[in-house]
CSV table of C-alpha atoms (C1' of nucleotides) in Angstrom, one decimal:
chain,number,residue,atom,x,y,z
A,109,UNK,CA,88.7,150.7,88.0
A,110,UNK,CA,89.2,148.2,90.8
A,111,UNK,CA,93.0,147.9,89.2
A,112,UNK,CA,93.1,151.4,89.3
A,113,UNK,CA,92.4,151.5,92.8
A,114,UNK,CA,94.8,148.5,93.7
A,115,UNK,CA,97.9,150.6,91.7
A,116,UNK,CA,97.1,153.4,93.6
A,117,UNK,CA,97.0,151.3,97.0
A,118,UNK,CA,100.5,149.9,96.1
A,119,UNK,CA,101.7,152.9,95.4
A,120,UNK,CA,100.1,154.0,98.8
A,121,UNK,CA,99.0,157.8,97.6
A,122,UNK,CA,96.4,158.2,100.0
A,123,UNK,CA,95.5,161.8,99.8
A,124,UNK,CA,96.6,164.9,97.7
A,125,UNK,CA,100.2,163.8,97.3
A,126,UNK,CA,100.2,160.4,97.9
A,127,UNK,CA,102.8,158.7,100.9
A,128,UNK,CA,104.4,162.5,101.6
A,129,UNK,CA,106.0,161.2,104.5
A,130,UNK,CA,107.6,158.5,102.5
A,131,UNK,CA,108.6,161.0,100.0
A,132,UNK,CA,110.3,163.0,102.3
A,133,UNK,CA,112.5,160.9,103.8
A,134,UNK,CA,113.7,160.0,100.5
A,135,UNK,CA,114.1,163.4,99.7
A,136,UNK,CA,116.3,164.0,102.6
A,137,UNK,CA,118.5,160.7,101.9
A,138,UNK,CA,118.9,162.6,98.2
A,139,UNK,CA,119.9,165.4,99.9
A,140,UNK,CA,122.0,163.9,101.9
A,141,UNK,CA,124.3,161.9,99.9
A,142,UNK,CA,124.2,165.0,96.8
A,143,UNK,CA,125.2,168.0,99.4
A,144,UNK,CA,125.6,166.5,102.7
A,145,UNK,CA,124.3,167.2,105.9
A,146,UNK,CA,125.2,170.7,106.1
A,147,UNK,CA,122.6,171.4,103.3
A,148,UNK,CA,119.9,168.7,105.0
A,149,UNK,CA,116.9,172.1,105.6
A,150,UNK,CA,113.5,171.2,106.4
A,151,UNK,CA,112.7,173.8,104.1
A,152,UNK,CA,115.2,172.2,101.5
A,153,UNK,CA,113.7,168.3,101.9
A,154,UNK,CA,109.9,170.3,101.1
A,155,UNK,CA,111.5,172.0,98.0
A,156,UNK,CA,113.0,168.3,96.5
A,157,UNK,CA,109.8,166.5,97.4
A,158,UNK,CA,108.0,169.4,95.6
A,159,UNK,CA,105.9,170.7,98.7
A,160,UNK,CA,105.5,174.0,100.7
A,161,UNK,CA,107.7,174.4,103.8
A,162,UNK,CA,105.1,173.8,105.8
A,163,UNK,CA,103.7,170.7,104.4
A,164,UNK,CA,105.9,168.6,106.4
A,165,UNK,CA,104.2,169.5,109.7
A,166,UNK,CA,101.3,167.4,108.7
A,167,UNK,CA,103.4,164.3,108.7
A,168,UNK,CA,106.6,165.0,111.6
A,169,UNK,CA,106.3,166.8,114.5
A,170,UNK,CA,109.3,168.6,113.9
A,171,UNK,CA,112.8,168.2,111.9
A,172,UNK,CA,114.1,166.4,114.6
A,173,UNK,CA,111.0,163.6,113.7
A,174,UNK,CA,112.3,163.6,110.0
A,175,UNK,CA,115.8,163.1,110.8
A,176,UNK,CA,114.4,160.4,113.1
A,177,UNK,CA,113.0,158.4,110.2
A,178,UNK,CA,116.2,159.1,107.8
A,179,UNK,CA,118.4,157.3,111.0
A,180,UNK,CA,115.9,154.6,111.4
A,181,UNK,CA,116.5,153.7,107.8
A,182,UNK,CA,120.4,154.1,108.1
A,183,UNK,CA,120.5,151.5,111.3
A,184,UNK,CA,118.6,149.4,108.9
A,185,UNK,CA,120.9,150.1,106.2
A,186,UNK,CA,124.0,148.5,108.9
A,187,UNK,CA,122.4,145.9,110.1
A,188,UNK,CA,122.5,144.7,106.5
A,189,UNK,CA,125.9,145.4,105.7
A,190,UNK,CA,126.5,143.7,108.9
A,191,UNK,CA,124.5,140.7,108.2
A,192,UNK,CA,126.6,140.3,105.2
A,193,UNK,CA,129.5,140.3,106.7
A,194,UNK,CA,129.0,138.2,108.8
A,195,UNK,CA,127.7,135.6,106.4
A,196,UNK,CA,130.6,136.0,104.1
A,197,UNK,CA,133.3,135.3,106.3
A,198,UNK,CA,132.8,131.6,107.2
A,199,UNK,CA,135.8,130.8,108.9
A,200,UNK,CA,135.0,132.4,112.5
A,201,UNK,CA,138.8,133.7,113.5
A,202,UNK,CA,138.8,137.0,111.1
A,203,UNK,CA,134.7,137.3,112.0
A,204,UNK,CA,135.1,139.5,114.3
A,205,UNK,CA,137.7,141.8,112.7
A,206,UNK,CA,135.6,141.2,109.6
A,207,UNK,CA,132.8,142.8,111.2
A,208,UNK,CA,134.5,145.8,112.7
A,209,UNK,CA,135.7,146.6,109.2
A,210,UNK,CA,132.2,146.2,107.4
A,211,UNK,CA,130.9,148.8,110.2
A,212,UNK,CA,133.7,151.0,109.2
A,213,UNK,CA,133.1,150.8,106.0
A,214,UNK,CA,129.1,151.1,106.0
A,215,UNK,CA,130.2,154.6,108.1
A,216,UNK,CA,133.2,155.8,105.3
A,217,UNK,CA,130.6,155.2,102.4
A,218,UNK,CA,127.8,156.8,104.3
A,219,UNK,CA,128.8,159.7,106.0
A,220,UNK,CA,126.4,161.6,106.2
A,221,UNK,CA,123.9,158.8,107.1
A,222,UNK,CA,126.5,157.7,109.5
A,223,UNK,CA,126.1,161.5,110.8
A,224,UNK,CA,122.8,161.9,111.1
A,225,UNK,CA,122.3,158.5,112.9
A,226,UNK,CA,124.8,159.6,115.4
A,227,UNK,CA,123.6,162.6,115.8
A,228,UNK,CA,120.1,162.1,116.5
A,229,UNK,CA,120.9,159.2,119.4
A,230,UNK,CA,123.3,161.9,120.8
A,231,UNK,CA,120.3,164.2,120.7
A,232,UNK,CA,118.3,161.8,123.0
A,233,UNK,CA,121.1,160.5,125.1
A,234,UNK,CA,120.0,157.0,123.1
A,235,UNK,CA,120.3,154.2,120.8
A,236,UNK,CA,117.4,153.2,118.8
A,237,UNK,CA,115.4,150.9,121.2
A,238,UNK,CA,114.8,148.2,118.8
A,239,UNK,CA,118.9,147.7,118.8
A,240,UNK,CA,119.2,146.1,122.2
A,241,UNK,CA,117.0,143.1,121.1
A,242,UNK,CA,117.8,142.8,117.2
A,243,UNK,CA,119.3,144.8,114.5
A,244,UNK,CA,123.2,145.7,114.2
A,245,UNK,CA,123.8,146.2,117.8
A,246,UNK,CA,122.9,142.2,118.4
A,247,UNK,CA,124.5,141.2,116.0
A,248,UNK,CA,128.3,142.2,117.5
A,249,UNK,CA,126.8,140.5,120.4
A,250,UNK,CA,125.8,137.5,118.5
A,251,UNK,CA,128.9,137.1,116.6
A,252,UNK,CA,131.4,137.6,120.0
A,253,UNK,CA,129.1,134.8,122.3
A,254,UNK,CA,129.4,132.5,119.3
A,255,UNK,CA,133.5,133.3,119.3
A,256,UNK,CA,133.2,132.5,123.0
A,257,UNK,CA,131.5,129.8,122.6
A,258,UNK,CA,128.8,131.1,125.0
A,259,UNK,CA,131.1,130.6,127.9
A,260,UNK,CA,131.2,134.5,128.7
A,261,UNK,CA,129.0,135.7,131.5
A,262,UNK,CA,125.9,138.1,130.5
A,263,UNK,CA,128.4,141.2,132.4
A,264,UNK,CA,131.1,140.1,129.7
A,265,UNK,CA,129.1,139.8,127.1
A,266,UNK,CA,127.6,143.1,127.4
A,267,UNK,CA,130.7,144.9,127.9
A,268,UNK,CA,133.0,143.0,125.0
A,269,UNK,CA,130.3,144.4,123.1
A,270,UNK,CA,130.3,147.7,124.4
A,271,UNK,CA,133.6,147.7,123.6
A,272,UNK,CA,133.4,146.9,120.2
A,273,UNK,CA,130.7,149.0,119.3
A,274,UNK,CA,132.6,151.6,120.7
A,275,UNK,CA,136.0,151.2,118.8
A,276,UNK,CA,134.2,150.5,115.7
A,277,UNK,CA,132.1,153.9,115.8
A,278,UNK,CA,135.3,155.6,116.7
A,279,UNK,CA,137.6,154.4,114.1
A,280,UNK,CA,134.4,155.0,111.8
A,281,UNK,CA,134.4,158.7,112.9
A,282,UNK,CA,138.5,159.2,112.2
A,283,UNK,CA,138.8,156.8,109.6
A,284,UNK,CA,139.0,159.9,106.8
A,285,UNK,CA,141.1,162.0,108.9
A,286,UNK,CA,144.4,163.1,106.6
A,287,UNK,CA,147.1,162.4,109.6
A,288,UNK,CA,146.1,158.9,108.7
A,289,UNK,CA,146.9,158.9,105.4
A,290,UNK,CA,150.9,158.1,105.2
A,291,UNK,CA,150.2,155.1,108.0
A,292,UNK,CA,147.5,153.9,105.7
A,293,UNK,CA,149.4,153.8,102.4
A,294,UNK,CA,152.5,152.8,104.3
A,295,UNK,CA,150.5,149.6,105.2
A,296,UNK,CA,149.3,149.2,101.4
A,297,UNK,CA,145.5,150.7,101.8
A,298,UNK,CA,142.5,151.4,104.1
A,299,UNK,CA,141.9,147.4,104.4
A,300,UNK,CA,145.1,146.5,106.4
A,301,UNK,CA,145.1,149.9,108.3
A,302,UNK,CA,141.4,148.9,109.7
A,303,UNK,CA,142.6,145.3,110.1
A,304,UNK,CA,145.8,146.7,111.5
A,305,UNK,CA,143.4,149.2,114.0
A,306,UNK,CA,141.3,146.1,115.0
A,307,UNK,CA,143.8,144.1,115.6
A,308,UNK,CA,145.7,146.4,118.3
A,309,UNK,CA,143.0,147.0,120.2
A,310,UNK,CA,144.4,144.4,122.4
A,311,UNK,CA,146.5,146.5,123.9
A,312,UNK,CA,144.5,147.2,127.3
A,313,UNK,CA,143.9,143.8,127.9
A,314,UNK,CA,147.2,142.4,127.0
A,315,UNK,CA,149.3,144.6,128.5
A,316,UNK,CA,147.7,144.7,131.8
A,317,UNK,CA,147.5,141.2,131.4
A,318,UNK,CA,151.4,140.6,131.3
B,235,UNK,CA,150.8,207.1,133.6
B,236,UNK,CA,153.1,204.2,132.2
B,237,UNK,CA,151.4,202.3,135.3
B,238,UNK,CA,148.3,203.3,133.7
B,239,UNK,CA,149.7,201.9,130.1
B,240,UNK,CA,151.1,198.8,131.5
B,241,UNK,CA,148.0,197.3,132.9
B,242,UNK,CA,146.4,198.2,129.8
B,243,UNK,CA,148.7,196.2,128.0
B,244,UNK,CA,148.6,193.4,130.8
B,245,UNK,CA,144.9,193.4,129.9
B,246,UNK,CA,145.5,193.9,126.3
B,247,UNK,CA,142.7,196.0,125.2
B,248,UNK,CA,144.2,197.2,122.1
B,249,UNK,CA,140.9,199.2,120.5
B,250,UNK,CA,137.7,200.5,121.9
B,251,UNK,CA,136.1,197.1,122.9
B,252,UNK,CA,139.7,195.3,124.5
B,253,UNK,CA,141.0,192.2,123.2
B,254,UNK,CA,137.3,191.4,122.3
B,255,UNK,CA,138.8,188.0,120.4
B,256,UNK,CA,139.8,186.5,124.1
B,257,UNK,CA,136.2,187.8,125.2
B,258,UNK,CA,134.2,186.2,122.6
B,259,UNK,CA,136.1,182.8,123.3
B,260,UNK,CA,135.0,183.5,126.8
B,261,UNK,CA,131.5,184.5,125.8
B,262,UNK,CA,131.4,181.0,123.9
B,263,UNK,CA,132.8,178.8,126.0
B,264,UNK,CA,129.9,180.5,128.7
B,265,UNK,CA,126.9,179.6,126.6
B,266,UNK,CA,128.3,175.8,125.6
B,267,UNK,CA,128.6,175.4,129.3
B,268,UNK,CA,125.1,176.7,130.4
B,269,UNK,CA,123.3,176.5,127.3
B,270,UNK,CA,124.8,173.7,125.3
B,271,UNK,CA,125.8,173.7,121.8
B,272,UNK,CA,122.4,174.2,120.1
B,273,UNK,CA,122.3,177.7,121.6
B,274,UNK,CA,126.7,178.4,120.5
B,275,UNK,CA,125.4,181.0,117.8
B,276,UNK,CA,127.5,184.0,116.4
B,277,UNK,CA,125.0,186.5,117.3
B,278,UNK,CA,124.3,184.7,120.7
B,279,UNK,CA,128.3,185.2,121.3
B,280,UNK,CA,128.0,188.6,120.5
B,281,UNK,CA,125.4,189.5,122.4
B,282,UNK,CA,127.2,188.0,125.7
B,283,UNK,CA,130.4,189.9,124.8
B,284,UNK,CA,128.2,192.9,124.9
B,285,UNK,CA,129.0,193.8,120.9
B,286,UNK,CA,127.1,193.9,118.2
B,287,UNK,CA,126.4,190.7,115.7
B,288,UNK,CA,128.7,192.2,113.2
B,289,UNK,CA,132.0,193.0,115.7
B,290,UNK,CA,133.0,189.3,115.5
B,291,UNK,CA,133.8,189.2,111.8
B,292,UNK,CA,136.7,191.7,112.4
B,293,UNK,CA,138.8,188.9,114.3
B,294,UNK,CA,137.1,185.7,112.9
B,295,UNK,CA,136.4,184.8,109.3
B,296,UNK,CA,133.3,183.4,109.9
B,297,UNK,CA,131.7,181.4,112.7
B,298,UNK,CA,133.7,178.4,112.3
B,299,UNK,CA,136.6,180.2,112.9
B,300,UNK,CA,135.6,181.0,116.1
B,301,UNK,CA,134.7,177.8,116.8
B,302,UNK,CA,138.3,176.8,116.1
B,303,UNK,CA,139.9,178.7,118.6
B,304,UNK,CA,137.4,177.5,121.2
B,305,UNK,CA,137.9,174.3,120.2
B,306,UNK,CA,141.8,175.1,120.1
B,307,UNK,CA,141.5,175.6,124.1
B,308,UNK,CA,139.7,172.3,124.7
B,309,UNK,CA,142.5,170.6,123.1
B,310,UNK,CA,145.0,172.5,125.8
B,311,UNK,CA,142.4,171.6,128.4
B,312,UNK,CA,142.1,167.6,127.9
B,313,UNK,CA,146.1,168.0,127.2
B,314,UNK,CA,146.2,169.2,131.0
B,315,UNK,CA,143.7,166.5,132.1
B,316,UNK,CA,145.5,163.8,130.5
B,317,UNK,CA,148.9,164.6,132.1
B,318,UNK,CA,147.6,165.1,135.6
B,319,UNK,CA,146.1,161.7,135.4
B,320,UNK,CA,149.3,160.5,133.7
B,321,UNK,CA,151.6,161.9,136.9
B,322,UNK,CA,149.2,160.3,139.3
B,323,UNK,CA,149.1,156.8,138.5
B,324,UNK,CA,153.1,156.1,139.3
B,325,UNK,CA,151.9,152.3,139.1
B,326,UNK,CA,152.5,151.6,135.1
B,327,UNK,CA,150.4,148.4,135.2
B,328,UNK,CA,147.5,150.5,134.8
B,329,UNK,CA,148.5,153.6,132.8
B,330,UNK,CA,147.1,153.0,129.8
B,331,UNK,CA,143.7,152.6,131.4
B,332,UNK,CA,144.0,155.4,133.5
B,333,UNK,CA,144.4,157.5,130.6
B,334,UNK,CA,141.4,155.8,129.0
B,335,UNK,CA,139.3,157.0,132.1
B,336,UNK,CA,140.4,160.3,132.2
B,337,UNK,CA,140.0,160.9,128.6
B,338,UNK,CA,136.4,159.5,128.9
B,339,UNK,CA,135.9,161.4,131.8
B,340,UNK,CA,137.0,164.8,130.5
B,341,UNK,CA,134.1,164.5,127.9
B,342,UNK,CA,132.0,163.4,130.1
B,343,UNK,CA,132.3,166.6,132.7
B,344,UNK,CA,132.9,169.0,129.0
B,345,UNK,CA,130.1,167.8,126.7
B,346,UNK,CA,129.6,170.4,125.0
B,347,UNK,CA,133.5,171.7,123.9
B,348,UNK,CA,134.3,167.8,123.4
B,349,UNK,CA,131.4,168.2,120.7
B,350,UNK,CA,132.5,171.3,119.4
B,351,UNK,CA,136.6,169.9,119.2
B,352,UNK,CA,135.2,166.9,117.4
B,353,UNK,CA,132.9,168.8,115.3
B,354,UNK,CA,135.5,171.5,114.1
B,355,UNK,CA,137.6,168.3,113.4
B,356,UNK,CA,135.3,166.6,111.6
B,357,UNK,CA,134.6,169.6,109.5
B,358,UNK,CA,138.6,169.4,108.4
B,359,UNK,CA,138.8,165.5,108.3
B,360,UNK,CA,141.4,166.2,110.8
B,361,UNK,CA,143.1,166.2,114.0
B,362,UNK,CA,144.9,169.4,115.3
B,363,UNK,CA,147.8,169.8,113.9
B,364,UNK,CA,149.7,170.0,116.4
B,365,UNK,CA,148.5,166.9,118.5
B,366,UNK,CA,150.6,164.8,116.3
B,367,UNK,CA,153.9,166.3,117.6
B,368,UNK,CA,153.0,167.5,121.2
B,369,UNK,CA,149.8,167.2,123.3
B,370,UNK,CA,147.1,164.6,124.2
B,371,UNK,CA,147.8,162.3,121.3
B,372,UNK,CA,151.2,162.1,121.9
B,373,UNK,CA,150.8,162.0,125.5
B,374,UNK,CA,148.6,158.4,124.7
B,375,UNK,CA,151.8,157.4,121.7
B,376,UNK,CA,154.5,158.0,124.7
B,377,UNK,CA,152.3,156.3,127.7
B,378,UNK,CA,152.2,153.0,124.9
B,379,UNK,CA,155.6,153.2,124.4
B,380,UNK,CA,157.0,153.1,127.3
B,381,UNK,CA,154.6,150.6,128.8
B,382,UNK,CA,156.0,148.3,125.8
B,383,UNK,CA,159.5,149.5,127.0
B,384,UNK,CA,160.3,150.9,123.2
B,385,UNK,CA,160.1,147.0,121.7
B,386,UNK,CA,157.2,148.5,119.5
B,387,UNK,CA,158.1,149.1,115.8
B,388,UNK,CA,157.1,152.8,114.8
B,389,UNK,CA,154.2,151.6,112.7
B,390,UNK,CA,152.7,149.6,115.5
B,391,UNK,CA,153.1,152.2,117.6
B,392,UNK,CA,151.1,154.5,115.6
B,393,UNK,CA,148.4,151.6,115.4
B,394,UNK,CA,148.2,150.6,118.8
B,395,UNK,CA,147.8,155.0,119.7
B,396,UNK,CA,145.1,155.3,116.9
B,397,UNK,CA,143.1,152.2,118.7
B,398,UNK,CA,143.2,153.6,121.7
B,399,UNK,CA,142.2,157.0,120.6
B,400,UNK,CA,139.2,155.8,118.7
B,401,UNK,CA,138.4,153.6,121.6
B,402,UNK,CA,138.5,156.3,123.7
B,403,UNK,CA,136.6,158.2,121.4
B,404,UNK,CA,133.8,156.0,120.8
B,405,UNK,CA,133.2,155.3,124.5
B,406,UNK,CA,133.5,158.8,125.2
B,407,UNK,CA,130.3,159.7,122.9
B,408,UNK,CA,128.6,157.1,124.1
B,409,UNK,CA,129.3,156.9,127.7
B,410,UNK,CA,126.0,158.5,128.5
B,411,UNK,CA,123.6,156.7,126.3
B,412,UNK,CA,120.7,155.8,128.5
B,413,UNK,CA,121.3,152.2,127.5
B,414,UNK,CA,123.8,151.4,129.4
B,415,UNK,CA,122.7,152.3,132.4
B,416,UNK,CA,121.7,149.4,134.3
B,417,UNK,CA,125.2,147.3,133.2
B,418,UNK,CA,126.4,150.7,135.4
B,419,UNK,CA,124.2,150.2,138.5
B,420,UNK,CA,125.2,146.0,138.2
B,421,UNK,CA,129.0,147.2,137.9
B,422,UNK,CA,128.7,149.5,141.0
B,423,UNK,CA,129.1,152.8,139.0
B,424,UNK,CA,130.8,153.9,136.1
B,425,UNK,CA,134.2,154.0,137.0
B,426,UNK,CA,133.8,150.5,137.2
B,427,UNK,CA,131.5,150.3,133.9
B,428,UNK,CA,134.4,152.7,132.5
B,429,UNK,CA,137.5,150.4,133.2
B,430,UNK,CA,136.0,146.8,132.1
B,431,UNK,CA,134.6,148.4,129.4
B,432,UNK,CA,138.9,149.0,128.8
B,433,UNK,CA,139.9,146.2,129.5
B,434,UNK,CA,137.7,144.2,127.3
B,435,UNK,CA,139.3,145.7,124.2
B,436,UNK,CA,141.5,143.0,123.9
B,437,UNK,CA,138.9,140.5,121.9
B,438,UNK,CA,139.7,141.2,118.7
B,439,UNK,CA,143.7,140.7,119.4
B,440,UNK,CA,143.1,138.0,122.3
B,441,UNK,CA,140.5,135.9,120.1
B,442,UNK,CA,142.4,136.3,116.7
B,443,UNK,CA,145.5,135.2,118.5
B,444,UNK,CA,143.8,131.7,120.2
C,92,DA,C1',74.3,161.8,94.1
C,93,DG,C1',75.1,165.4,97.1
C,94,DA,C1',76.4,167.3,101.5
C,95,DT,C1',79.5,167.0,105.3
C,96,DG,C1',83.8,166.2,107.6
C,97,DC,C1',88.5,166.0,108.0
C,98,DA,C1',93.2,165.0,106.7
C,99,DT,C1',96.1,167.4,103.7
C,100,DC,C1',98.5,171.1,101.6
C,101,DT,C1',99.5,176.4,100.7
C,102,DT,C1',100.1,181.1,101.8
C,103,DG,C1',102.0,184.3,104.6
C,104,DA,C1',104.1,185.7,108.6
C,105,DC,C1',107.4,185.8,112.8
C,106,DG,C1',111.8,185.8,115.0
C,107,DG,C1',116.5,184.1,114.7
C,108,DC,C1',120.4,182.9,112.1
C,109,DG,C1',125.2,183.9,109.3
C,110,DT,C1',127.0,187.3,106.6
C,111,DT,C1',128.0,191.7,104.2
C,112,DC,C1',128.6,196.6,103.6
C,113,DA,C1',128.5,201.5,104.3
C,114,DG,C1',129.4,204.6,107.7
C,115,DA,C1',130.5,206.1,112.6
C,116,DT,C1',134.1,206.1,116.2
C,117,DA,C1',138.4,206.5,118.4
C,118,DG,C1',143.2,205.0,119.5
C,119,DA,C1',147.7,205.4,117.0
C,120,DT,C1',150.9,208.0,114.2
C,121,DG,C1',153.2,211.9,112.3
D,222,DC,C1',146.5,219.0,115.8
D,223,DA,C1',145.4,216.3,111.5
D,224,DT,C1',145.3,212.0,109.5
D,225,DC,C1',145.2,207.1,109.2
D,226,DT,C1',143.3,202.9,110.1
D,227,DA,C1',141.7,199.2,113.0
D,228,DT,C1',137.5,198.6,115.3
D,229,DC,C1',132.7,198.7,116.0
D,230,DT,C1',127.6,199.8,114.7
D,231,DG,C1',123.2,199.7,112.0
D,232,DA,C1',120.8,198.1,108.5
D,233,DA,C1',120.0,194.9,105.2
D,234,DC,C1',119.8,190.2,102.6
D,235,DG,C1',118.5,185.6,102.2
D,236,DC,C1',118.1,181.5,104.6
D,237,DC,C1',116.2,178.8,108.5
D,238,DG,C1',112.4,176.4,111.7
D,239,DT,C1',107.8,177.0,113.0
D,240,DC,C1',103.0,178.4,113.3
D,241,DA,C1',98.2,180.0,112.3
D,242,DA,C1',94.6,180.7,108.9
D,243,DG,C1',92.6,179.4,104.9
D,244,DA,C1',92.1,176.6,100.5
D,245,DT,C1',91.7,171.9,98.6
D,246,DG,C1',89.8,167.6,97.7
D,247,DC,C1',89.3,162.5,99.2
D,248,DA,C1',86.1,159.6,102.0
D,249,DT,C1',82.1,158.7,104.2
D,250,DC,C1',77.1,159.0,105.3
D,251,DT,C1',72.7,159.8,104.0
DNA sequence: AGATGCATCTTGACGGCGTTCAGATAGATG
DNA sequence: CATCTATCTGAACGCCGTCAAGATGCATCT
């Protein structure tokens, strides 16, 4: 009985469904990957977890909430794939490029995670909060102060990895675009047209350098 | 009589309504500006044309079609931003970031059609096609190459424009994230925030290059 | 154990959406 | 003037997000 009890506490069903929220958001990242985000209905997320339309209401404020939780797991999601990245690459000269490819990447085989992340910070004008003091966001910032040494000044810091964040989410958002696709195979795949990307966005500072 | 005739050809009102294609790109490009793109619906369109929901579908497939050609006149418009800014700095030391800014800025001051041109394009996987043989891409390809003086090899060229773009890109979306706010006030507004956010874009070819 | 309370879920409804289709309208053509 | 045909309307369908009212059943207290 007690055992019982303790399944049903791991399991976390504590009332008529058992975790709904949980079950919802799963449903969601289901729909998601299977029909994309053009097909990502409140109504449809009830109807895979098995629930009436209106069921969700007890557990989101609205289906701006539920997307809410879906993007809190996908920034998860990166700061993972970023994490091993940047453990994989030991040598520190490529870690940087080797980082801005692993966020492409995370974007090109996530897309409509990638979306819905986006699209909820657009919606509040935001990045999650927690980003600024850990998760992926950090850890561009971690990885170019280490590059540097720690000799850049906080100002520096902050916008070097502006600026990265920045290229990365825009070569993630173009990445699949088919005007690409001659350069890319011209250059023998994705990987060296992303490495190729990276490595020219030296241009402002070079040239106005010279 | 033929007076009569000719301004209703200068006005073009071929049927009973009067070139009600033009007007519903107007009607459109009304709501996104006052009402943003959550409100950009086909009925909504119709109703501010003064038709009824079922008058656009004899011009436009379906919505997204519509969408297009709204979004075909914010590519014209940035195209026009991007060569005013181009003809005004006659310095060509800082070109390329003068570019940047005014790219940035243009979504910045058109949120809501910069949405709906990226959004149309998303829905394709690609770009205009026309940018890649006249307009605001090429305008970025031909600022590159002559600031390189025409040394660059075709390839690089087309790398070095796609990193700009997506840089330009990616800041642009993100320019207003609440986040980055105070790095703004410390920079003493964001032009400033804009241009060293530019002209740190060179770590990935600067530090892979020490 | 039995009654009470309350979080949870369902049912049904409302208005708005994109889209379609049959029919009305009216400029263009002969 | 008659006809043709592009144009527009009205009504309908199924979907959506959301809400209010009522049913359900776990948890707690006596």
């Amino acid at each position: 009985m007690s055992e019982m009890t303790q399944i049903a506490a791991t399991e976390a069903r504590p009332y008529h469904h058992g975790d709904l929220s949980r079950a919802l958001v799963e449903a969601a990242r289901r729909i998601l990957e299977t029909e994309g985000p053009a097909a990502l209905s409140l109504r449809a997320v009830a109807r895979e977890a098995g629930v009436s339309p209106a069921a969700p209401y007890h557990h989101f404020k609205d289906k701006g909430e539920l997307l809410d939780a879906v993007a809190h797991e996908g920034w998860h999601a990166l700061d993972a794939a970023l994490t091993e990245a940047r453990s994989k690459s030991v040598d520190s000269k490529d870690r940087m490029t080797g980082l801005g490819v692993a966020y492409v990447r995370f974007a090109r085989d996530n897309p409509a995670l990638y979306r819905v992340m986006y699209d909820c910070s657009r919606d509040k004008d935001a990045l999650p909060d927690q980003m600024k003091e850990e998760g992926a966001y950090c850890q561009v910032r971690n990885t170019i102060d280490e590059r540097t040494g720690g000799t850049a000044s906080p100002i520096d810091l902050e916008l070097a990895t502006i600026a990265a964040w920045c290229a990365g989410h825009g070569l993630a958002e173009m990445i699949s675009f088919k005007q690409f696709a001659p350069l890319k195979e011209a250059l023998g795949g994705e990987e060296a047209f992303l490495r190729g990307v990276f490595e020219h966005l030296g241009m402002f500072a070079k040239l106005d350098q010279a």
